[in-house]
Structure formats: structure tokens, C-alpha cells
Coordinates of C-alpha atoms in Angstrom, one line a residue:
M21 CA 4.8 6.3 20.6
I22 CA 5.9 2.6 20.7
L23 CA 3.7 0.2 22.0
T24 CA 5.6 -2.5 24.2
A25 CA 3.4 -5.1 24.0
L26 CA 0.5 -6.3 21.8
A27 CA -1.9 -8.0 24.0
A28 CA -3.9 -10.9 22.1
A29 CA -7.5 -10.4 22.7
L30 CA -10.6 -12.4 21.7
F31 CA -14.0 -10.5 21.4
V32 CA -17.7 -10.9 19.8
G33 CA -18.0 -8.7 16.9
C34 CA -21.7 -7.1 16.4
D35 CA -22.5 -9.8 13.9
G36 CA -21.3 -12.7 15.9
A37 CA -18.1 -12.7 14.4
T38 CA -14.8 -13.6 16.5
T39 CA -11.5 -12.7 15.9
S40 CA -7.9 -12.5 17.8
S41 CA -5.3 -10.1 17.9
P42 CA -2.7 -11.2 15.0
A43 CA 0.6 -12.0 15.5
G44 CA 3.6 -10.5 14.0
L45 CA 2.0 -6.9 12.9
D46 CA 3.3 -4.8 10.5
P47 CA 4.1 -1.3 12.0
R48 CA 4.1 1.1 8.9
D49 CA 3.0 4.5 8.1
P50 CA 0.3 3.3 5.6
S51 CA 0.9 6.1 3.7
S52 CA 4.4 4.8 2.7
D53 CA 4.1 1.9 4.6
E54 CA 7.3 3.1 6.6
P55 CA 7.4 2.0 10.2
I56 CA 8.0 5.3 12.4
A57 CA 10.6 5.5 14.6
P58 CA 10.0 6.9 18.1
G59 CA 9.4 10.5 18.7
T60 CA 9.3 11.1 14.8
D61 CA 7.3 14.0 13.7
I62 CA 5.4 13.2 10.2
G63 CA 2.9 14.6 8.4
G64 CA 1.5 14.4 5.3
D65 CA 2.8 11.3 2.5
A66 CA 5.6 10.0 4.9
G67 CA 8.4 8.5 2.9
V68 CA 7.7 10.7 -0.2
P69 CA 11.0 12.8 -0.7
A70 CA 10.0 16.5 -0.4
T71 CA 10.5 18.2 -3.8
S72 CA 8.2 21.2 -3.2
D73 CA 5.9 22.9 -0.6
D74 CA 3.0 20.6 -0.8
D75 CA 1.6 19.5 2.7
D76 CA 2.0 15.9 1.3
A77 CA 5.6 15.7 1.2
G78 CA 7.9 14.1 4.0
T79 CA 11.0 12.2 4.4
A80 CA 11.2 8.5 4.8
T81 CA 12.1 6.8 8.1
E82 CA 14.3 3.8 9.1
P83 CA 12.1 0.6 9.6
V84 CA 11.2 -1.0 13.0
E85 CA 10.9 -4.7 14.0
P86 CA 6.9 -5.6 13.6
T87 CA 6.9 -7.2 16.9
E88 CA 7.4 -3.6 18.5
P89 CA 4.5 -1.6 16.4
T90 CA 4.7 2.4 16.5
T91 CA 2.0 4.9 15.5
P92 CA 1.8 5.6 11.9
A93 CA 1.4 9.0 10.2
A94 CA -1.9 9.7 8.6
D95 CA -2.4 9.9 4.5
A96 CA -3.6 13.0 3.3
G97 CA -6.0 10.8 0.8
T98 CA -5.6 11.4 -2.8
T99 CA -6.0 15.0 -4.0
T100 CA -7.5 14.6 -7.8
P101 CA -10.4 17.2 -8.5
P102 CA -14.0 15.6 -8.2
S103 CA -15.7 15.4 -11.8
T104 CA -19.2 14.8 -12.6
P105 CA -20.6 11.5 -11.7
T106 CA -21.7 9.4 -14.8
P107 CA -25.2 7.8 -13.9
P108 CA -25.0 3.9 -13.0
P109 CA -26.3 1.4 -15.8
A110 CA -30.2 0.5 -15.0
T111 CA -28.8 -3.0 -14.5
P112 CA -25.6 -3.6 -12.6
P113 CA -23.2 -5.7 -14.6
T114 CA -22.7 -9.2 -12.9
T115 CA -19.8 -10.4 -11.0
E116 CA -20.1 -13.8 -11.9
P117 CA -18.3 -15.5 -15.1
P118 CA -20.2 -16.5 -17.9
S119 CA -21.6 -19.7 -18.2
A120 CA -19.5 -20.7 -21.6
C121 CA -16.1 -19.4 -22.8
V122 CA -16.2 -17.4 -25.7
G123 CA -14.0 -14.7 -27.3
E124 CA -10.4 -13.7 -26.5
G125 CA -10.8 -15.4 -22.9
C126 CA -10.7 -18.7 -24.8
T127 CA -7.2 -18.0 -25.4
C128 CA -5.3 -19.2 -22.6
V129 CA -2.7 -16.9 -21.1
R130 CA 0.2 -18.2 -19.0
A131 CA 0.2 -17.0 -15.4
R132 CA 0.4 -18.8 -11.9
E133 CA -1.4 -18.0 -8.8
L134 CA 0.6 -17.2 -5.7
W135 CA -2.2 -16.3 -3.2
A136 CA -5.7 -16.6 -2.7
D137 CA -8.1 -16.4 0.4
D138 CA -11.9 -16.8 0.4
F139 CA -11.9 -16.8 4.4
E140 CA -13.4 -20.3 4.5
T141 CA -11.0 -21.3 7.1
G142 CA -12.9 -18.8 9.5
D143 CA -10.0 -17.0 10.5
N144 CA -7.0 -15.1 8.7
S145 CA -4.4 -17.9 8.9
A146 CA -3.9 -17.4 5.0
W147 CA -2.4 -13.7 5.8
T148 CA 1.2 -12.9 6.9
G149 CA 1.0 -12.2 10.7
Q150 CA -2.2 -14.7 10.8
G151 CA -4.4 -11.6 11.3
Y152 CA -6.2 -8.7 10.0
G153 CA -4.9 -5.9 12.2
D154 CA -7.6 -5.0 14.4
P155 CA -5.3 -4.0 17.5
W156 CA -4.3 -0.9 15.3
G157 CA -7.6 0.5 15.5
D158 CA -9.5 1.9 18.4
A159 CA -13.0 1.7 19.8
C160 CA -14.4 3.4 16.7
Q161 CA -13.1 0.8 14.6
S162 CA -13.1 -3.3 14.4
T163 CA -12.7 -5.9 11.7
A164 CA -13.3 -9.8 12.0
V165 CA -14.3 -12.8 10.1
S166 CA -17.9 -12.6 9.5
T167 CA -21.0 -14.8 8.7
V168 CA -23.0 -11.8 7.2
H169 CA -22.9 -11.2 3.5
P170 CA -20.5 -13.9 2.0
H171 CA -19.6 -13.3 -1.7
S172 CA -19.3 -17.1 -1.3
G173 CA -19.4 -20.0 0.9
R174 CA -19.7 -19.3 4.6
Y175 CA -17.1 -16.5 5.6
A176 CA -16.4 -13.0 4.5
Q177 CA -14.2 -10.4 6.4
R178 CA -16.1 -7.5 8.1
S179 CA -14.7 -3.9 9.2
E180 CA -16.6 -1.2 10.6
I181 CA -16.3 2.5 11.5
V182 CA -18.6 4.1 13.7
C183 CA -16.9 7.1 15.2
P184 CA -13.9 9.4 14.5
S185 CA -10.9 8.2 15.2
S186 CA -9.2 8.9 18.2
S187 CA -5.2 7.5 17.6
P188 CA -2.8 10.0 17.6
D189 CA -2.2 9.9 13.8
G190 CA -5.6 10.8 13.0
V191 CA -6.8 7.5 10.7
H192 CA -8.7 4.6 10.9
R193 CA -7.0 1.4 10.4
G194 CA -7.6 -2.4 10.4
Y195 CA -6.3 -4.1 7.2
G196 CA -4.7 -7.7 6.3
G197 CA -1.4 -7.6 5.1
L198 CA 1.0 -9.9 3.0
Q199 CA 4.8 -10.0 2.4
F200 CA 6.4 -11.8 -0.1
S201 CA 9.9 -13.5 -0.4
G202 CA 10.4 -14.4 -4.0
E203 CA 7.1 -15.9 -4.5
D204 CA 5.9 -17.0 -1.2
V205 CA 4.0 -15.3 1.4
L206 CA 6.0 -15.1 4.4
P207 CA 4.3 -16.5 7.7
N208 CA 5.2 -13.2 9.9
H209 CA 6.5 -9.5 8.5
T210 CA 10.2 -9.3 8.6
N211 CA 10.5 -5.6 7.1
V212 CA 13.6 -7.1 5.0
G213 CA 14.4 -9.1 2.1
T214 CA 13.7 -9.3 -1.2
G215 CA 9.9 -8.9 -2.8
L216 CA 8.2 -10.6 -6.0
D217 CA 10.1 -9.7 -9.5
A218 CA 7.5 -9.6 -12.0
P219 CA 8.6 -8.0 -15.4
N220 CA 5.0 -9.0 -16.7
G221 CA 3.0 -7.7 -14.1
I222 CA 1.1 -9.0 -11.2
V223 CA -2.8 -9.2 -11.2
S224 CA -4.7 -8.7 -7.9
T225 CA -8.3 -9.8 -8.0
F226 CA -10.8 -8.7 -4.8
H227 CA -14.5 -8.5 -3.9
T228 CA -15.6 -5.5 -1.7
W229 CA -19.1 -4.8 -0.5
L230 CA -18.9 -1.2 0.8
E231 CA -21.7 0.8 2.8
P232 CA -20.7 4.3 3.7
G233 CA -23.1 6.6 5.2
Y234 CA -21.8 9.4 3.3
Q235 CA -20.0 10.8 0.2
F236 CA -16.5 10.9 0.4
G237 CA -14.3 14.0 -0.8
N238 CA -13.5 17.7 1.1
G239 CA -10.6 15.4 2.7
R240 CA -12.6 12.4 3.5
W241 CA -11.3 9.3 1.8
V242 CA -11.0 5.3 2.2
S243 CA -8.1 3.1 0.6
L244 CA -9.1 -0.2 -0.5
F245 CA -5.8 -1.5 -1.8
T246 CA -2.2 -0.5 -1.3
I247 CA 0.9 -2.2 -2.8
N248 CA 4.4 -1.4 -1.3
P249 CA 7.3 -1.9 -4.0
T250 CA 9.7 -2.7 -1.1
C251 CA 10.0 -4.9 2.0
G252 CA 12.1 -2.2 3.9
Y253 CA 9.6 0.5 3.4
T254 CA 12.2 2.9 1.1
E255 CA 9.8 3.4 -1.6
R256 CA 6.6 5.1 -2.1
V257 CA 3.3 2.9 -2.2
I258 CA 0.5 2.9 -4.9
T259 CA -3.0 2.7 -3.6
L260 CA -6.9 2.7 -4.9
G261 CA -9.7 4.2 -3.1
L262 CA -12.4 6.5 -2.7
D263 CA -11.9 10.4 -2.3
N264 CA -14.5 12.2 -4.9
P265 CA -18.0 12.9 -4.4
D266 CA -18.0 11.4 -8.2
G267 CA -17.7 7.9 -6.3
I268 CA -14.8 6.9 -8.9
L269 CA -12.2 4.8 -7.6
R270 CA -8.8 6.3 -8.0
P271 CA -5.1 5.7 -7.3
A272 CA -2.7 7.7 -5.2
H273 CA 1.1 8.2 -5.0
H274 CA 1.3 7.8 -8.8
W275 CA 2.2 11.6 -8.5
P276 CA 4.2 13.6 -9.5
E277 CA 5.6 11.4 -12.3
G278 CA 2.5 9.2 -13.3
T279 CA -0.3 10.1 -15.6
L280 CA -4.0 9.3 -14.6
T281 CA -6.7 8.3 -17.7
I282 CA -10.0 7.6 -16.4
E283 CA -12.3 5.9 -18.9
P284 CA -15.0 8.4 -20.1
D285 CA -17.5 6.0 -19.2
A286 CA -16.4 4.9 -15.9
Q287 CA -19.1 4.3 -13.5
P288 CA -18.8 5.1 -9.6
M289 CA -18.3 2.2 -7.3
P290 CA -21.7 0.3 -6.8
L291 CA -22.7 0.8 -3.0
G292 CA -24.2 -1.9 -0.7
R293 CA -23.5 -5.2 -3.0
W294 CA -20.5 -7.0 -3.9
V295 CA -18.4 -5.1 -6.8
R296 CA -15.3 -7.1 -8.1
I297 CA -12.0 -5.2 -8.5
T298 CA -8.8 -6.3 -10.5
V299 CA -6.0 -4.1 -10.4
Y300 CA -2.5 -4.9 -12.9
V301 CA 0.5 -3.4 -11.4
N302 CA 3.8 -3.4 -13.3
F303 CA 7.0 -1.1 -11.8
H304 CA 9.1 -2.5 -14.5
S305 CA 7.0 -0.8 -17.1
G306 CA 5.7 1.9 -14.5
E307 CA 1.9 1.1 -15.1
M308 CA -1.6 0.5 -13.3
H309 CA -4.8 -0.8 -14.9
V310 CA -8.0 -1.1 -13.0
W311 CA -11.1 -2.8 -13.9
Q312 CA -14.6 -2.8 -11.8
D313 CA -17.4 -5.5 -12.6
G314 CA -15.6 -6.3 -15.7
Q315 CA -15.3 -2.7 -17.1
S316 CA -12.1 -0.5 -17.8
I317 CA -12.3 2.2 -15.5
E318 CA -8.7 3.7 -15.6
H319 CA -5.2 3.6 -16.2
V320 CA -1.6 5.3 -15.2
T321 CA 1.3 5.2 -16.7
G322 CA 4.7 6.6 -16.3
I323 CA 5.0 5.5 -12.3
T324 CA 8.7 5.5 -11.2
R325 CA 10.3 3.4 -8.5
A326 CA 14.0 2.4 -8.1
T327 CA 12.8 -1.1 -6.9
K328 CA 10.9 -2.6 -9.5
Q329 CA 9.6 -5.8 -7.3
M330 CA 6.3 -6.2 -5.3
C331 CA 6.8 -7.1 -1.5
Q332 CA 3.6 -5.7 0.5
W333 CA 0.1 -6.1 -0.2
H334 CA -2.8 -5.1 2.2
W335 CA -6.2 -4.3 1.6
G336 CA -8.8 -3.7 4.3
L337 CA -10.8 -0.5 6.1
Y338 CA -8.0 2.2 6.4
A339 CA -9.7 5.5 6.0
S340 CA -9.2 9.4 7.4
G341 CA -10.2 10.3 10.7
D342 CA -13.0 11.9 9.9
N343 CA -15.0 8.9 8.8
T344 CA -17.7 7.8 11.4
D345 CA -20.3 5.5 9.6
I346 CA -18.8 2.8 7.2
V347 CA -19.0 -0.9 7.0
M348 CA -17.2 -3.1 4.6
F349 CA -17.1 -6.7 3.6
E350 CA -14.2 -8.5 1.6
D351 CA -14.2 -12.0 0.1
D352 CA -12.5 -14.0 -2.6
M353 CA -8.8 -12.2 -3.0
S354 CA -6.0 -13.5 -5.5
I355 CA -2.7 -12.6 -6.7
W356 CA -1.5 -14.1 -10.0
K357 CA 2.1 -13.5 -11.6
L358 CA 1.7 -13.0 -15.6
D359 CA 4.3 -15.0 -17.2
E360 CA 3.9 -13.5 -20.4
A361 CA 2.8 -9.9 -21.5
W362 CA -1.1 -8.6 -21.0
S363 CA -1.5 -5.5 -23.3
D364 CA -5.4 -5.6 -23.9
W365 CA -6.4 -3.1 -21.3
S366 CA -10.0 -3.1 -22.5
R367 CA -10.5 -6.8 -21.0
E368 CA -10.0 -7.7 -17.4
P369 CA -7.7 -10.3 -16.8
W370 CA -9.8 -12.1 -14.4
L371 CA -7.6 -15.1 -14.3
G372 CA -9.1 -18.5 -14.2
E373 CA -12.3 -16.9 -14.6
T374 CA -13.3 -14.8 -17.6
Q375 CA -9.7 -15.5 -19.0
S376 CA -8.4 -18.9 -19.1
V377 CA -4.9 -20.1 -17.8
C378 CA -2.6 -22.3 -19.7
D379 CA -2.0 -25.3 -18.1

């Protein structure tokens, strides 16, 4: 179903936050970040070539202009089996940098910050489309800049789900997006062009406060982070989220070719407080590495994509339609391009903080 118009709307959230309907929304199927042509029946992971009878298989569709958003198809979420959760440490790790530079982090690494947002403008002007996708949701979901629970400063982004999704695609959505052209973030989505080339990889760091009213699993999932290699939605995404009762963050769409290794001491994502998440992705080497509050939690190798660039990013509260009780805050987000190789996967590359950057 094609929306013929996206009406601008201003509303006040339950915490006093305000938002406006963003311009230039990216009309994509979030499982593959592909726009959906009118009347297309897509099930499972749209955009992933069907190589078996797996329910997540689908076919790619042609992109459409972002000013005419269509109804994306649902993502089946990850299908990794649950594992026995490891009890969290008695004292949660801090998300703050040490007061003095010690150890290997004092040896600078060559890297450049390409984008960052701490929401201190009080709006989403740093994002492609200058919005956070609230019109994608229905009455059961909302997202807006808020003064509740900022990680730093005065503002953070707040998203909420309060009842099952009534959208035709059966998912909740509402997420901020970025489209890169080279090393520049575009003001509006074009769905064409060339993204960012990063032979040494990209590091994305963000802070998330998550309050779900239940465990995830049995088909109920939430996705916190997505990268799409192409601007035209012709490649599979790589994502990070929660879909198992053990509460450990896991990637999705690295299968069938990629191999996931979870650290034996990986901790569940802490709930009801700020958590720092750092993600390294490199499509040249086919790798993804994830840290949580400075601790290495997992590694993916063997990822294959025909396109080695990265064009589209999005964060936010994107979740299966059976979610009914989630509040999320996001703050202090950044994207860095490494100009030299990083190979010590035991150490978090929190660039400019615990890891110094060469001038």
C-alpha cells in the first residue's frame, strides 16, 4: 500500500516530548532495507535470495522514491537457539571513560569521526530526513526527543510500544536513519548513489536504555541497529538485537555464510540503565565485532556481500508486532572510519574516549 502523502504532525508525548513528522522518509523493508513495490507480497526476510525452503527467504524488489513510502514487510527476527544465561556481575560495569589514560589505549589510532548526535539540538536535524520515523508507526508506537533519562546533557531520543502492531506488515517501527554519499551524510534519502568505503572498517558507538516488560524469544524480538551495504537496497543488511530469553545481544542476517562466536562470559544486556554498545563492521574482510560496556561479547566472520561499501544506517525501536510493552532511550551516538587496521578484538575501540585518536 502506497501512502500518497505523509502529513506533517506535531504532538506531545507522554513525557512532554515533542516531535514533528520527518521529511524524506526512507521507504524500506527493514529486514533487507528494500523499498516495496505496490501490491508486492513479501514474507520473511525480503531481499534475501531464496536458497532453500526456509521461511525467512524472499526476493528483492525494486526501490521506490522515499517521498512515497510503502508498507514494508516484517522481519522474522533471528533464529539462533537460546542458551543458558550467565548471571550479571554484582557491580555493573561503568559506561564512563577512565580518569587517566593507561595501557594500550594511550597509543593513538588513526581514525576520523564522520557523524555524531547527542540530541542536544532538541530535534533530529542531524539525521537524514531530519526525523526519526515516527509516522511509520501506528497508535501503539511513538518516538520523540525527550528530557527523560538523558545519558548526557538535557536530551535523549525516547521510543515506546504500548500494544500489538496493527500495521499490515505486522511489525513496530520508528527509527532514525542515515544515508551516506562517500563520507558525507545526506540531508534526504535518495535511494541511489555510492555509500562509504572503509577498507579498515567502521566503528559505531551508541548508548541505549531499554525497558521491556518481558523476555524476548519464541518469535518476539527487537532490533537496535542496522547497516545496509547499498543505497539502492540490493544487498542484505546486518543487524543487532535481542531475540532470546538469555538476553544476549545477537546479530542477524549473517547467515548462512557467516559464523557467529559468542564469548563464553558474555553477559545479558542490562535493562533499565544506560548501556554502551560498540559495533565494528567491515564488509571488505567480512567481519562484525560487538562490545557491551567495554566487554567483548561476540564476533562474526565470513560475512559476504557483493558490495563492500556501507550506505544506510538506522537505530531505534524496530520490533516484532507482538511486542506490547517496551520503552527505549538512545543518546550519544557516533560513527568513526578507521584509517588503519584494528585487530585486537578483546579491546573496545571506543574512539576518542578509552581509545585515543591521532591528531
